[in-house]
Coordinates of C-alpha atoms (C1' of nucleotides) in Angstrom, one line a residue:
Chain A
M1 CA 116.7 119.8 -54.6
E2 CA 116.4 121.3 -58.1
T3 CA 115.6 118.1 -60.0
P4 CA 114.5 114.8 -58.8
S5 CA 117.2 113.0 -60.8
L6 CA 120.8 112.5 -59.9
P7 CA 122.8 115.8 -59.8
A8 CA 125.5 114.7 -57.5
P9 CA 126.9 117.8 -55.7
K10 CA 130.6 118.6 -56.1
G11 CA 133.3 120.3 -54.1
T12 CA 132.6 122.0 -50.8
R13 CA 128.9 121.3 -51.0
Q14 CA 129.5 117.6 -51.5
A15 CA 132.1 117.6 -48.7
L16 CA 129.7 119.2 -46.3
I17 CA 127.0 116.7 -47.1
L18 CA 129.4 113.8 -46.6
A19 CA 130.5 115.3 -43.3
G20 CA 126.9 115.7 -42.3
I21 CA 126.0 112.1 -43.1
R22 CA 129.1 110.9 -41.1
L23 CA 128.7 113.2 -38.0
F24 CA 124.9 113.3 -37.8
G25 CA 125.0 109.5 -38.0
R26 CA 127.7 109.1 -35.4
Q27 CA 126.6 111.8 -32.8
G28 CA 123.1 112.8 -33.7
F29 CA 121.9 116.1 -35.1
T30 CA 121.8 118.3 -32.0
A31 CA 125.1 117.0 -30.6
T32 CA 126.9 118.0 -33.8
S33 CA 128.0 121.6 -34.2
V34 CA 128.4 123.5 -37.4
R35 CA 132.0 124.1 -36.5
Q36 CA 132.6 120.3 -36.3
L37 CA 130.9 119.9 -39.6
A38 CA 133.0 122.6 -41.3
N39 CA 136.1 121.1 -39.8
E40 CA 135.3 117.6 -41.0
A41 CA 134.6 118.9 -44.5
D42 CA 137.7 121.1 -44.5
A43 CA 135.4 124.0 -45.2
N44 CA 134.5 127.3 -43.7
I45 CA 131.8 127.7 -41.1
A46 CA 130.0 130.2 -43.2
A47 CA 129.8 127.8 -46.1
I48 CA 127.0 125.9 -44.4
A49 CA 124.7 128.9 -44.3
Y50 CA 125.8 129.8 -47.8
H51 CA 125.1 126.5 -49.4
F52 CA 122.2 125.2 -47.4
G53 CA 120.7 128.2 -45.6
G54 CA 121.7 126.7 -42.2
K55 CA 122.2 123.6 -40.2
D56 CA 118.7 122.3 -40.9
G57 CA 119.1 122.8 -44.6
L58 CA 122.3 120.6 -44.5
R59 CA 120.3 117.9 -42.7
V60 CA 117.7 117.8 -45.5
A61 CA 120.5 117.8 -48.1
C62 CA 122.0 114.8 -46.3
A63 CA 118.8 113.0 -46.4
E64 CA 118.4 113.7 -50.1
E65 CA 121.9 112.4 -50.8
F66 CA 121.0 109.3 -48.7
G67 CA 117.9 108.7 -50.9
R68 CA 119.9 109.2 -54.0
R69 CA 122.6 106.7 -53.0
M70 CA 120.1 104.1 -51.7
G71 CA 118.0 104.4 -54.8
A72 CA 121.1 103.8 -56.9
A73 CA 122.1 100.8 -54.8
M74 CA 118.6 99.3 -55.1
G75 CA 118.4 100.0 -58.8
A76 CA 121.7 98.2 -59.3
R77 CA 120.2 94.9 -57.9
P78 CA 118.4 93.3 -60.8
V79 CA 114.9 92.0 -60.3
G80 CA 115.0 88.2 -60.3
P81 CA 113.2 87.0 -63.4
D82 CA 112.2 83.8 -61.8
A83 CA 108.6 84.1 -60.9
S84 CA 108.2 80.7 -59.3
P85 CA 107.6 80.3 -55.6
D86 CA 111.1 78.8 -55.1
G87 CA 112.7 81.5 -57.1
A88 CA 111.0 84.1 -54.9
R89 CA 112.1 82.4 -51.8
D90 CA 115.7 82.3 -53.0
E91 CA 115.6 86.0 -53.8
L92 CA 114.2 86.7 -50.3
R93 CA 117.1 84.8 -48.9
A94 CA 119.5 86.7 -51.0
I95 CA 118.1 90.1 -49.9
I96 CA 118.3 89.0 -46.2
R97 CA 121.9 88.1 -46.7
A98 CA 122.7 91.4 -48.4
M99 CA 120.8 93.5 -45.8
V100 CA 122.5 91.9 -42.8
A101 CA 125.8 92.5 -44.4
L102 CA 124.9 96.1 -45.2
L103 CA 123.5 96.8 -41.8
S104 CA 126.6 95.3 -40.1
G105 CA 128.8 97.6 -42.1
A106 CA 130.5 95.0 -44.2
E107 CA 129.8 96.8 -47.5
G108 CA 131.0 100.2 -48.6
A109 CA 127.8 102.2 -47.8
S110 CA 128.4 101.8 -44.0
E111 CA 128.1 105.5 -43.3
L112 CA 124.6 105.7 -44.6
V113 CA 123.2 103.2 -42.1
P114 CA 123.9 105.2 -38.9
F115 CA 122.6 108.3 -40.6
M116 CA 119.3 106.6 -41.4
L117 CA 119.0 105.1 -37.9
R118 CA 119.6 108.4 -36.3
E119 CA 117.0 110.1 -38.5
L120 CA 114.6 107.4 -37.5
A121 CA 115.3 107.6 -33.8
E122 CA 115.2 111.4 -33.8
D123 CA 112.1 111.4 -36.0
G124 CA 113.9 114.1 -38.1
P125 CA 112.7 115.7 -41.3
G126 CA 114.9 113.3 -43.3
I127 CA 112.5 110.5 -42.4
D128 CA 110.2 111.4 -45.3
I129 CA 112.9 111.1 -47.8
V130 CA 114.2 107.9 -46.2
Y131 CA 110.7 106.4 -46.3
R132 CA 110.0 107.3 -49.9
G133 CA 113.5 106.6 -51.3
F134 CA 114.2 103.5 -49.5
A135 CA 111.9 102.0 -46.8
E136 CA 108.7 102.0 -48.9
P137 CA 110.1 100.6 -52.2
M138 CA 112.1 98.0 -50.3
H139 CA 109.1 96.9 -48.3
R140 CA 106.9 96.8 -51.4
K141 CA 109.5 94.6 -53.2
L142 CA 109.7 92.2 -50.3
C143 CA 105.9 92.0 -50.1
D144 CA 105.9 91.1 -53.8
L145 CA 108.4 88.3 -53.3
W146 CA 106.6 87.1 -50.2
A147 CA 103.4 86.9 -52.1
R148 CA 105.0 85.0 -54.9
A149 CA 106.6 82.6 -52.5
T150 CA 103.4 81.9 -50.7
G151 CA 100.8 82.3 -53.4
T152 CA 99.0 85.2 -51.5
E153 CA 98.3 88.8 -52.4
A154 CA 101.2 91.3 -52.1
E155 CA 99.2 94.1 -50.6
D156 CA 97.4 92.0 -48.0
E157 CA 97.7 93.3 -44.5
T158 CA 99.0 90.0 -43.2
V159 CA 101.7 90.0 -45.9
K160 CA 102.8 93.5 -45.0
L161 CA 103.1 92.6 -41.3
A162 CA 105.0 89.4 -42.1
V163 CA 107.5 91.4 -44.1
F164 CA 107.9 93.9 -41.2
T165 CA 108.6 91.1 -38.8
L166 CA 111.3 89.9 -41.2
I167 CA 112.8 93.4 -41.4
G168 CA 112.6 93.8 -37.7
Q169 CA 114.8 90.8 -37.2
L170 CA 117.5 92.3 -39.4
M171 CA 117.3 95.8 -38.0
Y172 CA 117.5 94.8 -34.3
F173 CA 120.9 93.2 -34.8
R174 CA 122.1 96.6 -35.8
I175 CA 120.0 98.8 -33.5
G176 CA 120.6 96.7 -30.5
Q177 CA 124.1 95.8 -31.5
S178 CA 125.6 96.7 -28.1
I179 CA 123.1 94.6 -26.3
V180 CA 123.5 91.6 -28.7
S181 CA 127.2 91.7 -28.7
R182 CA 127.4 91.8 -24.9
R183 CA 125.0 88.9 -24.4
M184 CA 126.6 86.8 -27.2
G185 CA 130.1 87.5 -25.9
W186 CA 131.1 89.0 -29.3
A187 CA 134.0 91.4 -29.4
D188 CA 132.7 92.8 -32.7
V189 CA 130.4 91.8 -35.5
G190 CA 132.7 90.3 -38.1
P191 CA 132.1 88.0 -41.0
A192 CA 131.6 85.0 -38.7
E193 CA 128.9 86.7 -36.7
I194 CA 127.2 88.0 -39.8
Q195 CA 127.0 84.5 -41.1
K196 CA 125.4 83.2 -37.8
I197 CA 122.9 86.0 -37.8
T198 CA 122.0 85.4 -41.5
D199 CA 121.7 81.7 -41.0
R200 CA 119.3 82.2 -38.1
I201 CA 117.1 84.7 -40.0
I202 CA 116.9 82.6 -43.1
C203 CA 116.0 79.6 -40.9
N204 CA 113.2 81.7 -39.5
L205 CA 112.1 82.8 -43.0
D206 CA 111.9 79.2 -44.1
A207 CA 109.9 78.3 -41.0
M208 CA 107.5 81.2 -41.7
L209 CA 107.0 80.2 -45.3
A210 CA 106.5 76.6 -44.4
A211 CA 103.8 77.5 -41.9
E212 CA 102.1 79.8 -44.5
K213 CA 102.0 77.0 -47.0
G214 CA 100.7 74.5 -44.5
K215 CA 97.6 76.5 -44.0
Chain B
M1 CA 123.5 105.0 -6.1
E2 CA 124.1 104.4 -2.4
T3 CA 122.6 100.9 -2.1
P4 CA 121.7 98.5 -4.9
S5 CA 118.3 97.9 -3.5
L6 CA 115.2 100.1 -3.9
P7 CA 115.6 103.5 -2.2
A8 CA 113.0 105.3 -4.3
P9 CA 114.0 109.1 -4.2
K10 CA 111.5 111.6 -2.9
G11 CA 110.6 115.3 -3.5
T12 CA 112.6 117.4 -5.8
R13 CA 115.1 114.7 -6.5
Q14 CA 112.4 112.3 -7.6
A15 CA 110.6 115.0 -9.6
L16 CA 113.8 115.8 -11.6
I17 CA 114.4 112.1 -12.3
L18 CA 110.8 111.7 -13.7
A19 CA 111.3 114.9 -15.7
G20 CA 114.5 113.5 -17.1
I21 CA 113.0 110.1 -18.1
R22 CA 110.1 112.0 -19.8
L23 CA 112.1 114.7 -21.6
F24 CA 115.3 112.7 -22.4
G25 CA 113.0 110.0 -23.9
R26 CA 110.9 112.5 -25.9
Q27 CA 113.7 114.8 -27.2
G28 CA 116.9 113.1 -26.5
F29 CA 119.7 114.0 -24.1
T30 CA 121.5 116.8 -26.0
A31 CA 118.3 118.4 -27.2
T32 CA 117.0 118.8 -23.6
S33 CA 118.2 121.7 -21.6
V34 CA 118.5 121.9 -17.8
R35 CA 116.0 124.8 -17.9
Q36 CA 113.4 122.6 -19.5
L37 CA 114.1 119.9 -16.9
A38 CA 113.8 122.2 -14.0
N39 CA 110.6 123.6 -15.4
E40 CA 109.1 120.2 -16.0
A41 CA 109.9 119.2 -12.5
D42 CA 108.8 122.5 -11.0
A43 CA 112.2 122.8 -9.5
N44 CA 115.1 125.3 -9.6
I45 CA 117.8 125.1 -12.3
A46 CA 120.5 124.9 -9.6
A47 CA 118.8 121.8 -8.1
I48 CA 120.1 119.6 -10.9
A49 CA 123.7 120.5 -10.1
Y50 CA 123.0 120.2 -6.4
H51 CA 121.4 116.8 -6.5
F52 CA 123.2 115.1 -9.3
G53 CA 126.4 117.1 -9.9
G54 CA 125.1 118.1 -13.4
K55 CA 123.1 117.1 -16.4
D56 CA 125.1 113.9 -16.9
G57 CA 124.6 112.9 -13.3
L58 CA 120.8 113.3 -13.8
R59 CA 121.0 111.0 -16.8
V60 CA 122.7 108.3 -14.8
A61 CA 120.1 108.7 -12.0
C62 CA 117.3 108.3 -14.6
A63 CA 118.9 105.1 -15.9
E64 CA 119.1 103.8 -12.4
E65 CA 115.4 104.6 -11.8
F66 CA 114.6 102.9 -15.0
G67 CA 116.4 99.7 -13.9
R68 CA 114.7 99.9 -10.5
R69 CA 111.2 100.1 -12.1
M70 CA 111.8 97.5 -14.8
G71 CA 113.3 95.2 -12.2
A72 CA 110.2 95.6 -10.1
A73 CA 107.9 95.1 -13.1
M74 CA 109.7 91.9 -14.0
G75 CA 109.7 90.6 -10.5
A76 CA 106.0 91.1 -10.3
R77 CA 105.4 88.7 -13.2
P78 CA 105.4 85.2 -11.6
V79 CA 107.6 82.5 -13.1
G80 CA 105.3 80.0 -14.8
P81 CA 105.5 76.8 -12.8
D82 CA 104.6 74.7 -15.8
A83 CA 107.9 73.1 -17.0
S84 CA 106.3 71.3 -19.9
P85 CA 107.1 72.3 -23.5
D86 CA 103.6 73.4 -24.1
G87 CA 103.6 75.4 -20.8
A88 CA 106.8 77.1 -21.9
R89 CA 105.3 77.9 -25.3
D90 CA 102.3 79.4 -23.7
E91 CA 104.4 81.6 -21.5
L92 CA 106.5 82.8 -24.5
R93 CA 103.2 83.8 -26.1
A94 CA 102.1 85.6 -23.0
I95 CA 105.4 87.5 -22.8
I96 CA 105.1 88.5 -26.4
R97 CA 101.6 89.8 -25.8
A98 CA 102.7 91.8 -22.8
M99 CA 105.8 93.2 -24.5
V100 CA 104.0 94.4 -27.6
A101 CA 101.4 96.1 -25.4
L102 CA 104.2 97.6 -23.3
L103 CA 106.2 98.9 -26.3
S104 CA 103.2 100.4 -27.9
G105 CA 102.4 102.4 -24.9
A106 CA 99.2 100.7 -23.8
E107 CA 100.3 100.0 -20.3
G108 CA 101.3 102.5 -17.6
A109 CA 105.0 102.4 -17.9
S110 CA 104.9 104.1 -21.3
E111 CA 107.5 106.8 -20.4
L112 CA 110.2 104.3 -19.7
V113 CA 110.1 102.9 -23.2
P114 CA 111.2 106.0 -25.1
F115 CA 113.9 106.6 -22.5
M116 CA 115.3 103.2 -23.0
L117 CA 115.2 103.5 -26.8
R118 CA 116.9 106.9 -26.7
E119 CA 119.6 105.6 -24.5
L120 CA 120.1 102.7 -26.8
A121 CA 120.2 104.9 -29.9
E122 CA 122.5 107.5 -28.4
D123 CA 124.7 104.7 -26.9
G124 CA 124.5 106.7 -23.6
P125 CA 126.0 105.8 -20.2
G126 CA 122.6 104.5 -19.2
I127 CA 122.9 101.5 -21.5
D128 CA 124.9 99.5 -19.0
I129 CA 122.2 99.8 -16.4
V130 CA 119.5 99.1 -18.9
Y131 CA 121.4 96.0 -20.0
R132 CA 122.0 94.6 -16.6
G133 CA 118.6 95.6 -15.1
F134 CA 116.4 94.6 -18.0
A135 CA 117.7 93.4 -21.3
E136 CA 120.0 90.7 -20.0
P137 CA 117.6 89.1 -17.4
M138 CA 114.7 89.3 -19.9
H139 CA 116.8 87.6 -22.6
R140 CA 118.0 85.0 -20.2
K141 CA 114.4 84.2 -19.2
L142 CA 113.3 83.9 -22.8
C143 CA 116.2 81.6 -23.6
D144 CA 115.1 79.4 -20.7
L145 CA 111.6 79.2 -22.0
W146 CA 112.7 78.6 -25.5
A147 CA 114.9 75.8 -24.4
R148 CA 112.1 74.2 -22.4
A149 CA 109.7 74.6 -25.4
T150 CA 112.1 73.0 -27.8
G151 CA 114.1 70.6 -25.6
T152 CA 117.4 72.3 -26.3
E153 CA 120.0 74.1 -24.1
A154 CA 119.2 77.6 -22.9
E155 CA 122.7 79.0 -23.2
D156 CA 123.3 77.6 -26.7
E157 CA 124.4 80.2 -29.2
T158 CA 121.5 79.3 -31.6
V159 CA 119.0 79.6 -28.8
K160 CA 120.3 83.1 -27.9
L161 CA 120.1 84.2 -31.5
A162 CA 116.6 82.8 -32.0
V163 CA 115.4 84.8 -29.0
F164 CA 117.0 87.9 -30.4
T165 CA 115.2 87.5 -33.6
L166 CA 112.0 87.3 -31.6
I167 CA 112.8 90.4 -29.6
G168 CA 113.8 92.2 -32.9
Q169 CA 110.3 91.7 -34.3
L170 CA 108.7 93.3 -31.2
M171 CA 111.2 96.1 -31.0
Y172 CA 110.9 97.1 -34.7
F173 CA 107.2 97.8 -34.4
R174 CA 108.1 100.5 -31.9
I175 CA 111.4 101.8 -33.3
G176 CA 110.2 101.9 -36.8
Q177 CA 106.7 102.9 -35.8
S178 CA 106.5 105.9 -38.1
I179 CA 107.6 103.8 -41.1
V180 CA 105.2 100.9 -40.2
S181 CA 102.2 103.2 -39.6
R182 CA 102.7 104.9 -42.9
R183 CA 103.0 101.8 -44.9
M184 CA 100.1 100.1 -43.1
G185 CA 97.9 103.2 -43.4
W186 CA 97.5 103.3 -39.7
A187 CA 96.6 106.7 -38.1
D188 CA 97.9 105.4 -34.8
V189 CA 98.8 102.2 -33.0
G190 CA 95.7 101.3 -31.0
P191 CA 94.3 98.1 -29.5
A192 CA 93.3 96.8 -32.9
E193 CA 96.7 97.3 -34.3
I194 CA 98.4 95.8 -31.3
Q195 CA 96.3 92.7 -31.7
K196 CA 97.3 92.4 -35.4
I197 CA 101.0 92.8 -34.5
T198 CA 100.8 90.3 -31.7
D199 CA 98.9 87.7 -33.8
R200 CA 101.6 87.9 -36.5
I201 CA 104.5 87.5 -34.1
I202 CA 102.9 84.7 -32.2
C203 CA 102.2 83.0 -35.6
N204 CA 105.9 83.4 -36.3
L205 CA 106.9 82.0 -32.9
D206 CA 104.8 78.9 -33.5
A207 CA 106.3 78.5 -37.0
M208 CA 109.8 78.8 -35.5
L209 CA 109.1 76.3 -32.7
A210 CA 107.5 73.8 -35.2
A211 CA 110.6 74.0 -37.4
E212 CA 112.9 73.5 -34.4
K213 CA 111.0 70.4 -33.4
G214 CA 110.9 69.0 -36.9
K215 CA 114.7 68.8 -37.0
Chain C
dG1 C1' 117.8 122.6 0.5
dT2 C1' 116.4 126.3 -2.4
dC3 C1' 116.9 130.4 -4.6
dT4 C1' 118.9 134.6 -7.6
dA5 C1' 122.4 136.3 -10.3
dT6 C1' 126.1 135.6 -13.0
dA7 C1' 130.0 133.6 -15.1
dA8 C1' 132.3 131.3 -19.0
dA9 C1' 131.8 128.7 -22.9
dC10 C1' 129.2 127.5 -26.6
dA11 C1' 125.7 127.5 -30.2
dG12 C1' 124.0 129.1 -35.1
dA13 C1' 123.8 132.9 -38.1
dT14 C1' 125.5 136.9 -40.6
dA15 C1' 128.0 141.3 -42.3
dG16 C1' 131.2 142.6 -45.2
dA17 C1' 136.1 142.2 -47.2
dC18 C1' 138.3 139.7 -50.8
Chain D
dG1 C1' 132.4 131.2 -53.6
dT2 C1' 135.3 131.7 -49.6
dC3 C1' 137.0 133.9 -45.8
dT4 C1' 137.5 136.6 -40.9
dA5 C1' 135.3 138.7 -37.4
dT6 C1' 131.5 139.4 -34.8
dC7 C1' 126.6 139.4 -33.2
dT8 C1' 123.0 137.5 -30.5
dG9 C1' 121.2 134.1 -27.9
dT10 C1' 121.6 129.9 -25.2
dT11 C1' 124.0 126.5 -22.9
dT12 C1' 125.7 124.3 -18.3
dA13 C1' 127.8 125.3 -14.0
dT14 C1' 128.6 128.0 -9.9
dA15 C1' 129.0 131.6 -6.2
dG16 C1' 126.7 133.2 -2.5
dA17 C1' 122.4 135.0 0.0
dC18 C1' 118.7 133.1 2.5

DNA sequence: GTCTATAAACAGATAGAC
DNA sequence: GTCTATCTGTTTATAGAC
């Protein structure tokens, strides 16, 4: 990474990064060979060593590209100007809706999700970039909204934990997808299933907020 | 698997299975070599092919051992005889407490957890056994308790989803441990942290149950 | 059942022509 | 910057002695 801004790579370099995000996400890092990567990118095997110094270098470049795209996607979502508790609650609901759809692969960025989950499961070097570029800012934003919705402090320990339980609900429907689908009798997770998941989590959110206010 | 009951393997065979659960869980399947496995089990490399037909066979045997142990652990926990809503709620709380402690590695079966999570992340062949031997019966039991606590039907779609959101909260504190610890400023997840996580999830459970009753 | 030795395929990295 | 060919090490599996 030369500059921390957005120098989107081109040509072979870019193709290899995309192949990496796709294949590392699908099969994991170790299970993916450099030959597979070169083939997927329509590039030469030696190009990986040339552009990234090796397979590990490509992995880091993939994580950086992930951070770049996720940062762009988050920047695109305007911050709700409504500072009232109800406005904050509505924005929390909207983010839940968007995240369930994103995790379930409904939106375009579907290849980024498996990559991130693999990096998380394998505790790879990309996790730092994923954390700083996506997980931490998103969590911070949710804490801010939660605090505004409940009238508490955003950096309180209990608020942070509450937000993690919210995120956990979202994430598990993706990570444990094979278990969930089997138990629910779902052939796949389509729009109807996404709707049901979203409804349930928003219902939980409302219950949690109500309990918080009742204190 | 010769019989579906509990023929716990002995000697080299058993040692290799334990090594598999440990190393597959720590490093993942592909990243673990048969040499490492044999070394960890103080066995010969050829023993893996002899006893299990190959590395893949060992993986399946590990999953079967996982199912055997988890089944035994679940059978050990007596079913609460209290059929009242409050009794069911108390048992839900107790299970949450036990599962957070288990996932965080406080109890003895800590090696089984990483194995299961790896198998889930890699979508390996062990997932079938994990599902039937652990995930499905546990989810069914929680649905039953939830139904008793709220006065609804255990096999309702909404009940199943509610239970999954509960499980998701637990699971994420393990799967996303590196992210959680970083954001919370935790050096590691000890008894104090387990307590905070448990308190938060039980608080959410109570809020969800209260909202359900208020309908 | 357990071992040594080895086979056969595969990995990632690189030298050097273009 | 891209390619072919190859090097070096490691992988899993197996043959055959004990």
